[in-house]
PDB file of C-alpha atoms in Angstrom:
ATOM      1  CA  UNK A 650     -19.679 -37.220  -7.035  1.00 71.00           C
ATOM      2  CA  UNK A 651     -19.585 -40.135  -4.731  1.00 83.00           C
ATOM      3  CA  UNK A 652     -16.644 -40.589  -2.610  1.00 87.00           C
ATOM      4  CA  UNK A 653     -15.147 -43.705  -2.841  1.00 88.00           C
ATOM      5  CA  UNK A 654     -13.798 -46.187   0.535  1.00 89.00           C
ATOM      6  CA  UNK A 655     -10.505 -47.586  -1.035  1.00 90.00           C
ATOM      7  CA  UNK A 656      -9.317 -49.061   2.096  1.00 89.00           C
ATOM      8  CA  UNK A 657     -10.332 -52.163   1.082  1.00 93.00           C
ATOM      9  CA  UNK A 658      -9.627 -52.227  -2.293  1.00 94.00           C
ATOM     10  CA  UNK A 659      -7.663 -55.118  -3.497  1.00 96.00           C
ATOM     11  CA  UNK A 660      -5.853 -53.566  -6.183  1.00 97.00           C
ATOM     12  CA  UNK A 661      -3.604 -50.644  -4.277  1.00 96.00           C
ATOM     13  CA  UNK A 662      -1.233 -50.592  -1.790  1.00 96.00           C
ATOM     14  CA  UNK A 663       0.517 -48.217   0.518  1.00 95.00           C
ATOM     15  CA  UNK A 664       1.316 -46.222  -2.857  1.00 96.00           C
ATOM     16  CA  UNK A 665      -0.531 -46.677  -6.015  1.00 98.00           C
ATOM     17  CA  UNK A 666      -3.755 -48.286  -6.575  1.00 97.00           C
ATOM     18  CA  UNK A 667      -4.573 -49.776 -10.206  1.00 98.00           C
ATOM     19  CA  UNK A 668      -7.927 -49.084 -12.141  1.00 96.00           C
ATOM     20  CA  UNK A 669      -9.162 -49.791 -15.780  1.00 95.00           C
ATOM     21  CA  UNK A 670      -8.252 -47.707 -18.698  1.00 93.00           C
ATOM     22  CA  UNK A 671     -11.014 -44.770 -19.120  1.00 93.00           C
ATOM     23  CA  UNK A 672     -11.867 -42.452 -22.361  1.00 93.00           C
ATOM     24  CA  UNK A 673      -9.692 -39.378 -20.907  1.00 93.00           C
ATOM     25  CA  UNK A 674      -6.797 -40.950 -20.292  1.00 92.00           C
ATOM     26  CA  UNK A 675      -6.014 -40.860 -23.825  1.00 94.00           C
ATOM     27  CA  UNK A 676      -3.900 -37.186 -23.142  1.00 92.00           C
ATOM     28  CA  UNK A 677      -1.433 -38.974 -20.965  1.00 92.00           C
ATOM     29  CA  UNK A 678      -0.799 -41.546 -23.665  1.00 92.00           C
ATOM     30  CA  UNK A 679      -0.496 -39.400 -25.849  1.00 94.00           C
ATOM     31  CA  UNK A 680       1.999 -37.013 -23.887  1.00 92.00           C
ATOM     32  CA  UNK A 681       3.821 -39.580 -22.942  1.00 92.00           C
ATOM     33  CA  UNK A 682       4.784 -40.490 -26.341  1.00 92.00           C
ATOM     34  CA  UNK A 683       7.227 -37.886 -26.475  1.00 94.00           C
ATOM     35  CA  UNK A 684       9.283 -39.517 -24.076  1.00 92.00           C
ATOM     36  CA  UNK A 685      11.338 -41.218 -27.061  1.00 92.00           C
ATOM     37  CA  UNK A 686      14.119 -43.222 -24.710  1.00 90.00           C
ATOM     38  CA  UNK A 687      11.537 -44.748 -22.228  1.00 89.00           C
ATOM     39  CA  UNK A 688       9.303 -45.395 -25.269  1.00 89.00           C
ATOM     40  CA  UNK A 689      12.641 -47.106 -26.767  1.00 89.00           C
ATOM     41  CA  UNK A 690      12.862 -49.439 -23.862  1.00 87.00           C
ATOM     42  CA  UNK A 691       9.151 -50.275 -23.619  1.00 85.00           C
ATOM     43  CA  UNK A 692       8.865 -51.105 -27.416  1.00 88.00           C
ATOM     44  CA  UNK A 693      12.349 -52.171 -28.660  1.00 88.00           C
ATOM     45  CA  UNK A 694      11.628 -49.482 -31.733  1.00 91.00           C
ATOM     46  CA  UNK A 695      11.800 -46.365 -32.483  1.00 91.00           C
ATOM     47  CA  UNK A 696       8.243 -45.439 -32.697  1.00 92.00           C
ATOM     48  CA  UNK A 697       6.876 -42.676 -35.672  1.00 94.00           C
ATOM     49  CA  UNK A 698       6.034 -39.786 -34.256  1.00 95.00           C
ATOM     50  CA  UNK A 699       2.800 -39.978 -31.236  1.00 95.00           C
ATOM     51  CA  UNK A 700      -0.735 -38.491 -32.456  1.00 96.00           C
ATOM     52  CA  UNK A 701      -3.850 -37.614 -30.870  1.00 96.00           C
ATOM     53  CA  UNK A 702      -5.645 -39.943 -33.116  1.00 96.00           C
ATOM     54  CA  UNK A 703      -3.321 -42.897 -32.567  1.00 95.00           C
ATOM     55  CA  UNK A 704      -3.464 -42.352 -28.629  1.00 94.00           C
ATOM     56  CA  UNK A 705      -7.066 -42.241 -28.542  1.00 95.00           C
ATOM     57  CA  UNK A 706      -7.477 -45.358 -30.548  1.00 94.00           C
ATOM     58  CA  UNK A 707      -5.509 -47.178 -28.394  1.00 92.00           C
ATOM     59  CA  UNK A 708      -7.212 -45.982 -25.056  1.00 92.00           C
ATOM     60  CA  UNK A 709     -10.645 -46.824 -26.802  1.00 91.00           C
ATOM     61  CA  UNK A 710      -9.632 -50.669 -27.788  1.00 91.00           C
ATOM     62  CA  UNK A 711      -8.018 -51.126 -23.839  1.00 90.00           C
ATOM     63  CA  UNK A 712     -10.712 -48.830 -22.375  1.00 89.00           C
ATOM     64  CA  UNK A 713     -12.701 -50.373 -19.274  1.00 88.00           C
ATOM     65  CA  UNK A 714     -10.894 -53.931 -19.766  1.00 89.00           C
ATOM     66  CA  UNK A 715     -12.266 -54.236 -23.632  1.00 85.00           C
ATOM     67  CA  UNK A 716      -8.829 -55.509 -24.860  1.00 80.00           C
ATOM     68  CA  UNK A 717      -9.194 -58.252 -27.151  1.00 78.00           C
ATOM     69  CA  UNK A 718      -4.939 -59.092 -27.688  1.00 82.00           C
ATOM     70  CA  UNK A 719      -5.324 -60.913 -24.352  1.00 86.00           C
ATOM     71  CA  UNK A 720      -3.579 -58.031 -22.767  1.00 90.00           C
ATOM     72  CA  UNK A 721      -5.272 -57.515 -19.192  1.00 94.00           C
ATOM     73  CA  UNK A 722      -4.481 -53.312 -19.012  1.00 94.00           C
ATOM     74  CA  UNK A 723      -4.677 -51.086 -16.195  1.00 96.00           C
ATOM     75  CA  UNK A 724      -3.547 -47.440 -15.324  1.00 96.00           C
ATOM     76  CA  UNK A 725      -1.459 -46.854 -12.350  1.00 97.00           C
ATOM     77  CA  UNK A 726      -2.762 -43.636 -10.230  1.00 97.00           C
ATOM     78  CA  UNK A 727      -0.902 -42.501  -7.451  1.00 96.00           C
ATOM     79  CA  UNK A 728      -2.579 -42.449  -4.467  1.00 95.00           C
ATOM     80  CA  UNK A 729      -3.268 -38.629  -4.845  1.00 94.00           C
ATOM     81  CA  UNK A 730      -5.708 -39.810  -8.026  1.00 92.00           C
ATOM     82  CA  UNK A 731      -2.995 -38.961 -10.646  1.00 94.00           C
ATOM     83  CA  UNK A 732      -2.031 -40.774 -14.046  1.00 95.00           C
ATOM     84  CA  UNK A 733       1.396 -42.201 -13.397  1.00 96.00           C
ATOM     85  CA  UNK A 734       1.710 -44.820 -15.880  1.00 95.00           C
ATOM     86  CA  UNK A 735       0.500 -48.150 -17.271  1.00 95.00           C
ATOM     87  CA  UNK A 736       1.107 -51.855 -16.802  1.00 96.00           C
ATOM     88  CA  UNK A 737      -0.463 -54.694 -18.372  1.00 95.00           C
ATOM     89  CA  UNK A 738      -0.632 -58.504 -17.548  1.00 96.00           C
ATOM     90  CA  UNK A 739       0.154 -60.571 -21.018  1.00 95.00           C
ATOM     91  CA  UNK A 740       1.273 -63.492 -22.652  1.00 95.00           C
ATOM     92  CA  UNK A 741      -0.351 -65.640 -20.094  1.00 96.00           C
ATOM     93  CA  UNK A 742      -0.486 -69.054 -20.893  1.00 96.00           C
ATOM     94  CA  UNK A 743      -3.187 -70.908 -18.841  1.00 94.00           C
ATOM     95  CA  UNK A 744      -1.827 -74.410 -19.915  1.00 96.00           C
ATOM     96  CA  UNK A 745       2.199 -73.882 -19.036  1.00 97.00           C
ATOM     97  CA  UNK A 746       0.884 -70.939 -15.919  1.00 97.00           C
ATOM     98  CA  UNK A 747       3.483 -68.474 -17.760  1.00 98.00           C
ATOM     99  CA  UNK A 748       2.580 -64.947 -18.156  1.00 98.00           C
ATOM    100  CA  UNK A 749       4.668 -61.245 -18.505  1.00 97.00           C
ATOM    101  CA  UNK A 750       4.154 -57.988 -17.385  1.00 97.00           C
ATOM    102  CA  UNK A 751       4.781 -54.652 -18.863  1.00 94.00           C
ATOM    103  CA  UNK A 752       5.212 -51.297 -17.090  1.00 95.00           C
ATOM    104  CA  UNK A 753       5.560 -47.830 -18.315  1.00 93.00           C
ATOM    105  CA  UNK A 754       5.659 -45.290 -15.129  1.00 95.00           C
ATOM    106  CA  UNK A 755       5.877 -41.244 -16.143  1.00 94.00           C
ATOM    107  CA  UNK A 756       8.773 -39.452 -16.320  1.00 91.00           C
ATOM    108  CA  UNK A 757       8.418 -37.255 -13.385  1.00 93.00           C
ATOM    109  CA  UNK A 758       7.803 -40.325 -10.850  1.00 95.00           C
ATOM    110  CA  UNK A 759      10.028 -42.558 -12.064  1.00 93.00           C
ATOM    111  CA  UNK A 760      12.483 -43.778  -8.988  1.00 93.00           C
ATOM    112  CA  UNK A 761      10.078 -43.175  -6.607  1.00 95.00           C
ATOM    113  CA  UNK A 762       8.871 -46.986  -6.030  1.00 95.00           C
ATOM    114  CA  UNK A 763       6.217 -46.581  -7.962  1.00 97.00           C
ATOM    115  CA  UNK A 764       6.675 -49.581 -10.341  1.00 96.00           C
ATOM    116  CA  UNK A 765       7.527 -51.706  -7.705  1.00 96.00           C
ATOM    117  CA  UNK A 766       5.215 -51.487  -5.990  1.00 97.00           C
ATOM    118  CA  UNK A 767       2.925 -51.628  -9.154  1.00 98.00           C
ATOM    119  CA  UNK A 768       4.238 -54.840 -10.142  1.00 97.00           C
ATOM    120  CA  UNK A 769       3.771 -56.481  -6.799  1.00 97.00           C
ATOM    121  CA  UNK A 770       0.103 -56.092  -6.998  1.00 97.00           C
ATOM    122  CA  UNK A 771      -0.275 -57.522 -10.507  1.00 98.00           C
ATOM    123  CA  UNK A 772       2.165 -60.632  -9.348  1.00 98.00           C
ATOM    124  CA  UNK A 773       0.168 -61.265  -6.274  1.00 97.00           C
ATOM    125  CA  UNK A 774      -2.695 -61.067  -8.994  1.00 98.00           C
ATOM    126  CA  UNK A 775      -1.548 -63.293 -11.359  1.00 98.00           C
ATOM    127  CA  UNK A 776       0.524 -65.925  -8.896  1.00 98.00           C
ATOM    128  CA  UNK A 777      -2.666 -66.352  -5.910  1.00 97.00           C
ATOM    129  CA  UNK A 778      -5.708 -65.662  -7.637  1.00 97.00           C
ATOM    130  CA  UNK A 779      -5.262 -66.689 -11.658  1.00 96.00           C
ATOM    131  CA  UNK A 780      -2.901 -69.651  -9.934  1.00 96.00           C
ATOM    132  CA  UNK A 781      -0.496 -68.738 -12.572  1.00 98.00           C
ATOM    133  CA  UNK A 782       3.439 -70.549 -11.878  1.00 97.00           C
ATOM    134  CA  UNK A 783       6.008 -68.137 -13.640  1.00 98.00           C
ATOM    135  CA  UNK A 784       6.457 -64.910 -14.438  1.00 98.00           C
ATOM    136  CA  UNK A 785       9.164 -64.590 -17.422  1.00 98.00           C
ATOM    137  CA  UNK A 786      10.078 -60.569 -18.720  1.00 96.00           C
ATOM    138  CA  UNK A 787      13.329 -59.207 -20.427  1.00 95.00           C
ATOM    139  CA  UNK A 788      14.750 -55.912 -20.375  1.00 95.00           C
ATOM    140  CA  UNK A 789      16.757 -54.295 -22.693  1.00 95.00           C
ATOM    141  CA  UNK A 790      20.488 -53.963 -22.427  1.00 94.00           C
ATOM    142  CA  UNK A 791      21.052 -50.475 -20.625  1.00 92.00           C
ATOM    143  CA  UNK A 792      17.327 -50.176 -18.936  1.00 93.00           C
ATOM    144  CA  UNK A 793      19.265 -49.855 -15.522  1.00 93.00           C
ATOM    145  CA  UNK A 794      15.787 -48.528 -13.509  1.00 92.00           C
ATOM    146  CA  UNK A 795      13.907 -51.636 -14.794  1.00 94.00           C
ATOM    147  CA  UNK A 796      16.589 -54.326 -14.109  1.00 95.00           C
ATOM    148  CA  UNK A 797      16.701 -53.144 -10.513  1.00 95.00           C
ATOM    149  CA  UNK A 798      13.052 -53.256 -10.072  1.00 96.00           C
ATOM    150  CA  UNK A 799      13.205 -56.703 -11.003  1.00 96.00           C
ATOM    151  CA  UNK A 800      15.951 -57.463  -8.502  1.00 96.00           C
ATOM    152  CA  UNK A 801      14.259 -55.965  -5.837  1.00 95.00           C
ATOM    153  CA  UNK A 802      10.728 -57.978  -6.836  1.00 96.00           C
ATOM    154  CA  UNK A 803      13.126 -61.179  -6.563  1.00 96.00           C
ATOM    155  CA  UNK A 804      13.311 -62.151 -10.126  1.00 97.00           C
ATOM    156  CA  UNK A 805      16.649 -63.956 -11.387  1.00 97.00           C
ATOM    157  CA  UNK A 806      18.727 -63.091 -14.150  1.00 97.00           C
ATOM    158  CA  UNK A 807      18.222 -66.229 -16.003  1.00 98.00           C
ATOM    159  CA  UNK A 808      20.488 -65.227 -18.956  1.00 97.00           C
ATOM    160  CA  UNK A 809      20.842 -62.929 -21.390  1.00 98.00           C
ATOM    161  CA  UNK A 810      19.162 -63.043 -25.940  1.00 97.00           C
ATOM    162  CA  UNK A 811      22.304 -61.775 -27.427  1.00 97.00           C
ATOM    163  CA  UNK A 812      21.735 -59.118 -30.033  1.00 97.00           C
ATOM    164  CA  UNK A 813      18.089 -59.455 -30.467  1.00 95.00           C
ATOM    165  CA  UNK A 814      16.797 -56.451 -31.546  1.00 94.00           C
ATOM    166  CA  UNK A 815      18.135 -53.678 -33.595  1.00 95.00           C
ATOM    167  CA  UNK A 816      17.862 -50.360 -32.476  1.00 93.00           C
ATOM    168  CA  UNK A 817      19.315 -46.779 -33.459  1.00 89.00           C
ATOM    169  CA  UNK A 818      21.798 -48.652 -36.075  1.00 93.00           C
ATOM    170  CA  UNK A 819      23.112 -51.277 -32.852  1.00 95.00           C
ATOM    171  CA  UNK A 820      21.995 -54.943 -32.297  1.00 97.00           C
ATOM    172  CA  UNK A 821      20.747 -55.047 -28.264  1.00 95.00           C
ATOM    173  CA  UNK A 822      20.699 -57.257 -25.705  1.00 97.00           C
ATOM    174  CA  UNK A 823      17.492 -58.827 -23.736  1.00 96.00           C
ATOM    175  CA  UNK A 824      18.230 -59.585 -20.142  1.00 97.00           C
ATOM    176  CA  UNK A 825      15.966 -62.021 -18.790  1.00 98.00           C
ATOM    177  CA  UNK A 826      14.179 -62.325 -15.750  1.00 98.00           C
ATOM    178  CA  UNK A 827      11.860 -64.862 -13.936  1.00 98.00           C
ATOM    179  CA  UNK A 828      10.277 -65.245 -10.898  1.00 98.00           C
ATOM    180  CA  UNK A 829       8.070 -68.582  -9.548  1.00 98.00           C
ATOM    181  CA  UNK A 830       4.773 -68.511  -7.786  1.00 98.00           C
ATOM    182  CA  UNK A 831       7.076 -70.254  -4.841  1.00 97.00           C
ATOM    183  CA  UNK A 832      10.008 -67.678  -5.159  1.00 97.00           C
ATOM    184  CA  UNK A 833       7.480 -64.911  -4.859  1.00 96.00           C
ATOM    185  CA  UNK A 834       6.015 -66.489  -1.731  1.00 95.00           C
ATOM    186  CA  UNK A 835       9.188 -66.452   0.047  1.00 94.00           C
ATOM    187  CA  UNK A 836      10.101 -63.276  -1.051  1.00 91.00           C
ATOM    188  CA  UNK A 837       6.657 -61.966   0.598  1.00 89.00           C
ATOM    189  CA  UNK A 838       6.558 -63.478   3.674  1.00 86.00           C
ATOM    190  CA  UNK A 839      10.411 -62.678   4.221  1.00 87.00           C
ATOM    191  CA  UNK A 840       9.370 -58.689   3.641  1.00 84.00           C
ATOM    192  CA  UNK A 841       6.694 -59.693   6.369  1.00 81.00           C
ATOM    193  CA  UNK A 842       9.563 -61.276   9.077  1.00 78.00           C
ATOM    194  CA  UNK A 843       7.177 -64.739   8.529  1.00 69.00           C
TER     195      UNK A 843
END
């Protein structure tokens, strides 16, 4: 197999570089499925139990950027090669420049920056190159990892959807979070000491 230069590759950084979905990734899907209380905060549901079937559908309609639900999907790899995740740049709205990201990072790296640093690539993405304005995303009340990520990105808390889903037999929160093309500018070149 060819060995591949990625030091040049605009879609990593110093930790995790993205790539499109491909046919054997469907196992980590699927495995991941178990995880019921990330799945919880990803979804807003309790999800019916995960199959093989059901993960391999959904790697086949995503696989090699084939999405058709406007959903832009990519698996994160750590820079060792490994599945750690997902993340996906949606709801974009060329006309108003809004758009949302989600983010599912394994179990056993979550914590480790990994999302972060994730999420930076696919804003830098979306804000300099689709010359998209605002990025809008909510979190669910209690998803304490995700709400600091988007602190630390430099989103704002721009209020909170009072008991907008129902989960587990309790009405939850949405926190939400935004973040301008200008705002993320200024939170880059600050990081940078420009």
């Amino acid at each position: 197999m060819r060995i591949i230069d990625y030091s040049q590759y605009y879609w990593q950084d110093d930790k995790v570089r993205l790539r499109a979905f491909e046919e054997e990734d469907w196992e980590s899907c699927y495995t991941e499925g178990f995880d019921s209380p990330a799945r919880i905060l990803l979804e807003c549901a309790v999800e019916l139990p995960p199959t093989i079937a059901g993960a391999k559908r959904f790697i086949e309609q995503n696989v090699a950027f084939s999405s058709t639900n406007g959903r832009i999907m990519f698996t994160i790899e750590n820079l060792e090669g490994h599945n750690i995740g997902g993340i996906n740049l949606n709801s974009i709205d060329e006309r108003n420049g809004t758009f949302s990201i989600g983010i599912v990072i394994d179990q056993p790296y979550r914590g480790q920056g990994y999302g972060t640093s994730a999420m930076n690539i696919l804003l830098r993405y979306a804000f300099l190159e689709r010359r998209l304005h605002k990025f809008n995303d909510y979190v669910l009340e209690g998803n304490e990892g995700s709400a600091r990520m988007m602190q630390k990105l430099g989103c704002v808390q721009e209020g909170i959807r009072r008991q907008v889903v129902y989960i587990n037999g309790k009405h939850m929160d949405f926190i939400m979070f935004g973040l301008t093309k200008d705002e993320y500018l200024a939170n880059r070149d600050a990081k940078r000491g420009l």
